[in-house]
Structure formats: C-alpha cells, structure tokens
Coordinates of C-alpha atoms in Angstrom, one line a residue:
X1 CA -9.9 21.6 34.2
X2 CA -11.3 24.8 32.3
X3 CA -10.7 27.1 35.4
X4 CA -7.3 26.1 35.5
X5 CA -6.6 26.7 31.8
X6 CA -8.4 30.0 32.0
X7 CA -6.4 30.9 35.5
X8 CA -3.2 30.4 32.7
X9 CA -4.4 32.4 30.0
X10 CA -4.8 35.0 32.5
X11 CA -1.3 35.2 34.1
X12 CA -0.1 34.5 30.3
X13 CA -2.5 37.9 29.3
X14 CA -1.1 39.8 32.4
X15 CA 2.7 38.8 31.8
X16 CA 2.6 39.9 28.1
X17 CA 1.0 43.1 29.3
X18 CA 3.7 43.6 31.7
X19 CA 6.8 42.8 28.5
X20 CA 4.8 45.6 26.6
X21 CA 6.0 48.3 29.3
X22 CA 2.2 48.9 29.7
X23 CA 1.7 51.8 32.2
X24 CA -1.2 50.8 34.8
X25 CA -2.8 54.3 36.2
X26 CA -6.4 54.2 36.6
X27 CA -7.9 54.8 33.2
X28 CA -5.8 51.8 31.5
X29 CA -6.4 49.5 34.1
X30 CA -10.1 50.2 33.8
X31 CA -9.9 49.5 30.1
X32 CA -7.6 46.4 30.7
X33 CA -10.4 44.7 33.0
X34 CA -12.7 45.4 30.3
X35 CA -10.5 43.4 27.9
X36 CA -9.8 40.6 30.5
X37 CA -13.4 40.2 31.2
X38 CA -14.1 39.7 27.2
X39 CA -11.5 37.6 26.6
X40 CA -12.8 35.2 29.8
X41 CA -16.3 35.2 27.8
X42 CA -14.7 33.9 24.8
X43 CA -12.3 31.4 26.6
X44 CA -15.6 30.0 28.6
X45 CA -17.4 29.7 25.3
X46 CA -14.5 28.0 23.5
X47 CA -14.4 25.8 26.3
X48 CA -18.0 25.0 26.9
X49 CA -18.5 24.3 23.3
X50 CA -15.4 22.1 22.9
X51 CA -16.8 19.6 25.9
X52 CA -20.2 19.6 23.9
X53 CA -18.4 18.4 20.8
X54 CA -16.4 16.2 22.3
X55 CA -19.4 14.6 24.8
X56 CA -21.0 14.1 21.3
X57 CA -21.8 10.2 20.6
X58 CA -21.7 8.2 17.4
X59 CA -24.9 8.1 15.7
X60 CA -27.0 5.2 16.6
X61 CA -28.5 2.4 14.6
X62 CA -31.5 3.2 12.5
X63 CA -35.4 2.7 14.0
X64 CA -37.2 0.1 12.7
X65 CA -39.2 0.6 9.7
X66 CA -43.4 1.6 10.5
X67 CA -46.1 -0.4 9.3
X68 CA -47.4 -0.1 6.2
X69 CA -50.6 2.2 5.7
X70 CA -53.9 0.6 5.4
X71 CA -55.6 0.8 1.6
X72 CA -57.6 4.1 0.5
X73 CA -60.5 1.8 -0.2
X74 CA -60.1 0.2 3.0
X75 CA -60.6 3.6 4.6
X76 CA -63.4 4.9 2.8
X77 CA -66.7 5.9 4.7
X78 CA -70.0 5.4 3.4
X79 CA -73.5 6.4 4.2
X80 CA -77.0 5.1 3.1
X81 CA -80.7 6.0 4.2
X82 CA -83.8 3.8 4.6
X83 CA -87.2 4.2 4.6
X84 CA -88.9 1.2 6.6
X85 CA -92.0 0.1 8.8
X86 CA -91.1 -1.3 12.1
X87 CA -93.1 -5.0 12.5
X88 CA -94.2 -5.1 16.3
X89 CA -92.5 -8.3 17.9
X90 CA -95.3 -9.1 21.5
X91 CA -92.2 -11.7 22.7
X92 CA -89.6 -9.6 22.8
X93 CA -92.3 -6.3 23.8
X94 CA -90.8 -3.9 20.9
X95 CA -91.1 -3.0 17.2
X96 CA -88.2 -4.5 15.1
X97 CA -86.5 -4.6 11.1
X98 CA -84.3 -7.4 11.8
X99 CA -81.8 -9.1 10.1
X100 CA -80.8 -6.4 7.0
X101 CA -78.1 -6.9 4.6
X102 CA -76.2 -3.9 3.6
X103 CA -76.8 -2.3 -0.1
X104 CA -74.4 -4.3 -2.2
X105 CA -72.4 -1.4 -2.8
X106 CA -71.6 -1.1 0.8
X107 CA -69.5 -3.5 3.1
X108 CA -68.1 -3.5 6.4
X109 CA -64.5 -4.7 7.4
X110 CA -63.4 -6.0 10.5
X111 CA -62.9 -3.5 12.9
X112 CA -65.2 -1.4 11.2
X113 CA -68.6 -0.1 13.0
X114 CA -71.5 2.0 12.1
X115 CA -73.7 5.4 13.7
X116 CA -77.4 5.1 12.9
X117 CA -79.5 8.4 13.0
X118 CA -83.3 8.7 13.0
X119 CA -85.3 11.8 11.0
X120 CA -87.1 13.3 13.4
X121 CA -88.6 16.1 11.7
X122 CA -88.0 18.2 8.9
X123 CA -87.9 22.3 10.1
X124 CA -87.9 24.9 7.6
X125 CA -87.1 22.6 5.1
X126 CA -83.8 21.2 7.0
X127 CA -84.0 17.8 8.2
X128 CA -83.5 17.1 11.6
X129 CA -81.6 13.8 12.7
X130 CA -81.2 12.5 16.1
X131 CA -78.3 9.7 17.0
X132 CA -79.2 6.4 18.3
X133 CA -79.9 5.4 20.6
X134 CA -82.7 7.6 21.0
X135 CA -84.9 8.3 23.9
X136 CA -88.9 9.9 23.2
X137 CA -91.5 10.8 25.3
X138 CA -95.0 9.7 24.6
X139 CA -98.5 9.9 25.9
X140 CA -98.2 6.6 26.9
X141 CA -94.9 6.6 28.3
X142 CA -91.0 6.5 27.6
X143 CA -89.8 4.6 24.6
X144 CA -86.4 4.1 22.8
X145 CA -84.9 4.1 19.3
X146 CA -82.1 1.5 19.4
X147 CA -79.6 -0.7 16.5
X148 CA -77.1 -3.7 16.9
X149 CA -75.3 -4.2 13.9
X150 CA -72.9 -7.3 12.5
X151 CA -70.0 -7.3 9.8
X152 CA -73.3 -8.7 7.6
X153 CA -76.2 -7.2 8.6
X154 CA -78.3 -4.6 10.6
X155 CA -81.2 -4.3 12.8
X156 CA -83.2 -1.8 14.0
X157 CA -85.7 -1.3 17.3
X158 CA -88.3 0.7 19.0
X159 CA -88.0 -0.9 22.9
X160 CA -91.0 0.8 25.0
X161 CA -90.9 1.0 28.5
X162 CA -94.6 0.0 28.8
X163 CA -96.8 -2.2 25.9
X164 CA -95.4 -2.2 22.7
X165 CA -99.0 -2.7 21.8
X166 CA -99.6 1.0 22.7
X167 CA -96.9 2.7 20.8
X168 CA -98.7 4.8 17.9
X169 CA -97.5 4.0 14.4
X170 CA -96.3 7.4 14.1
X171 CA -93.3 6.1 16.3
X172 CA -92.8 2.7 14.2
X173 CA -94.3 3.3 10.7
X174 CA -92.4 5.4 7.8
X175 CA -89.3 5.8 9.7
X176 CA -86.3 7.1 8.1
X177 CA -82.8 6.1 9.0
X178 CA -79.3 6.9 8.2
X179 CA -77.0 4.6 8.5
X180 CA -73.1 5.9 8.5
X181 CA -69.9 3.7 8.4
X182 CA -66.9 4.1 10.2
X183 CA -63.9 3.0 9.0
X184 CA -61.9 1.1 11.7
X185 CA -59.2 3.7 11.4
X186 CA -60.8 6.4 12.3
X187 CA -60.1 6.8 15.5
X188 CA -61.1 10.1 14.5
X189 CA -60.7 11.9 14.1
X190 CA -62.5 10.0 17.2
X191 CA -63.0 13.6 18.9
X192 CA -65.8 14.7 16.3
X193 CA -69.3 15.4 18.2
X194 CA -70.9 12.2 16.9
X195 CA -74.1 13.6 17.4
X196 CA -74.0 16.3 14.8
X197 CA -74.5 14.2 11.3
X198 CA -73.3 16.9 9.2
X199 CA -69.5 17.1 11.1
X200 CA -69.2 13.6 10.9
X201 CA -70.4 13.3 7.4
X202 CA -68.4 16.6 6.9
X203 CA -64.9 14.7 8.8
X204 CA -65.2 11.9 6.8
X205 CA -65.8 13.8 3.3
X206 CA -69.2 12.8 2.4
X207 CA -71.8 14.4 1.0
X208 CA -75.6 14.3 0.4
X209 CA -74.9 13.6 -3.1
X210 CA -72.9 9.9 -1.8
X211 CA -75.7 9.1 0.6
X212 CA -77.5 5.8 -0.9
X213 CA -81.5 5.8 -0.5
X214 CA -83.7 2.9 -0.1
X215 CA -87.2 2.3 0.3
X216 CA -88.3 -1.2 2.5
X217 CA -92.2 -0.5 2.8

C-alpha cells in the first residue's frame, strides 16, 4: 500500500513539473532528483509513522496493587556480645552454653536468623573476629566453633575431633561472642561477604555504640 501511494505522488510531482514548462537539461534534472529523493524521505516517514499510530492499542487495565512493605521495626537488625565459659558435656564429647535466651531487648521474628562471630584475638588494639562455624588447629588435634539457634534461644559449641577432655580451656574458657540478627528481609543485601563483621554491621547500619554486652561467667 505505501509504495503505491508514493509511486502516485511521484507521477503527480513529475506531471506538475511538466504543467510548469520546466526545461529538463542536465543541471535541472540533477537538482530535480535531489528534490524527488527528499520528498520520498518525507513521504516514507509520514507513512511509517502513520502505521505506528494507527497499530497503537488502547491502554490496558491497570496491574494489580504490590504488597504492602513490611514494618521499620520489623526490619531492624540488632547485635549483642557475650562473654561466657563453655561447660564440657563427656556424652555428647564437646564443650557447650546451651539453651540461652536473647537480652530482653532483642527478639527474633519468623523468618529471621542470626551470624555468630568468635574474638579471636585482639591485634594492635583491633579486635579480630572469625564467623562460625569456626575451624582451629590445636596441639591435640582439629576442633570446631559451632551455634544452632531457635526463634527463643541460642546455643553455642566447641565439637573436637578427638577428647573433649583434652581441649585446653584457652579454647572453652572466656570466650567472647557476637551474636548478629538478620532480619528475614534481608536478602541482602544477601551478597555482602558475611565473613567481614564490620560490612555486615556496616550494611545493616549498626554500630559499636548499638552492640549490647553481656557477661555469663
């Protein structure tokens, strides 16, 4: 359909050309193919944007309405430390502190979980904290710092691979502990290294200042 029309406007250009008493020797025909060519361009855009307007749909019904957001409290993160002795357990062949309630200032939602880190040492004055679970080498052999962790409560372990018996109270005695928790929404920002304490205290906007401290020994 739009190369016929624009065959038309041609002959229609070309006939009032002719009715003008136009004279065709070479320079004016030159010129005239210059002006025929323009005036396709602009036909072929008329044209092409014509169809698009006219292909142009009604607007369709309105999307359903999102969910609403979950509460700012519901989304706040919280952080508090403890300082504990670990009470060897010879059944279960570990050190344990079982069974802990969070600080009443502190509560976990559904959904929600929690990172525990361990001070390992304290270097030119900055403390050093390790994730758990947490694998050390002793004299006696490999042992591990591990948690498990309920809407409720807390606990956490020091599992040996050999005789819990053995372990040196340096491993199980005045531990300190950080305990972090995640709001359930946080799917983080999920792609934070969660071994670095600082960026995910950092991502979730705490600060040393907000971290709650507790002594169980």
């Amino acid at each position: 359909m739009a190369n016929k029309n624009k065959k038309a406007v041609s002959e229609l250009i070309w006939k009032q050309l002719f009715a003008f008493g136009i004279i065709f020797d070479s320079n004016n025909l030159n010129q005239i193919n210059k002006i025929m060519r323009k005036i396709k361009l602009l036909f072929s855009i008329v044209v092409f944007t014509s169809l698009g307007i006219s292909c142009e749909g009604p607007e369709g019904p309105p999307g359903q309405k999102g969910s609403n957001g979950i509460d700012g409290a519901a989304f706040e993160a919280a952080a508090f430390e403890i300082d504990i002795d670990l009470s060897l357990s010879p059944g279960f062949n570990r050190y344990e502190f079982l069974f802990e309630p969070y600080p009443l200032d502190i509560s976990l939602l559904s959904g929600d979980a929690i990172l525990v880190y361990r001070l390992e040492e304290v270097n030119n004055g900055l403390d050093v904290w390790r994730q758990l679970p947490q694998p050390v080498s002793t004299n006696e052999g490999l042992l591990f710092y591990n948690f498990d962790f309920t809407q409720t409560d807390f606990s956490l372990f020091v599992e040996p691979e050999f005789d819990a018996s053995l372990v040196e109270s340096d491993f199980t005695q005045g531990q300190i502990f950080r305990i972090i928790i995640v709001p359930t929404d946080f799917n983080a920002t999920a792609k934070i290294d969660k071994s670095s304490i600082s960026a995910v205290m950092s991502s979730m906007g705490l600060t040393e200042a907000d971290v709650l401290k507790a002594s169980f020994k």
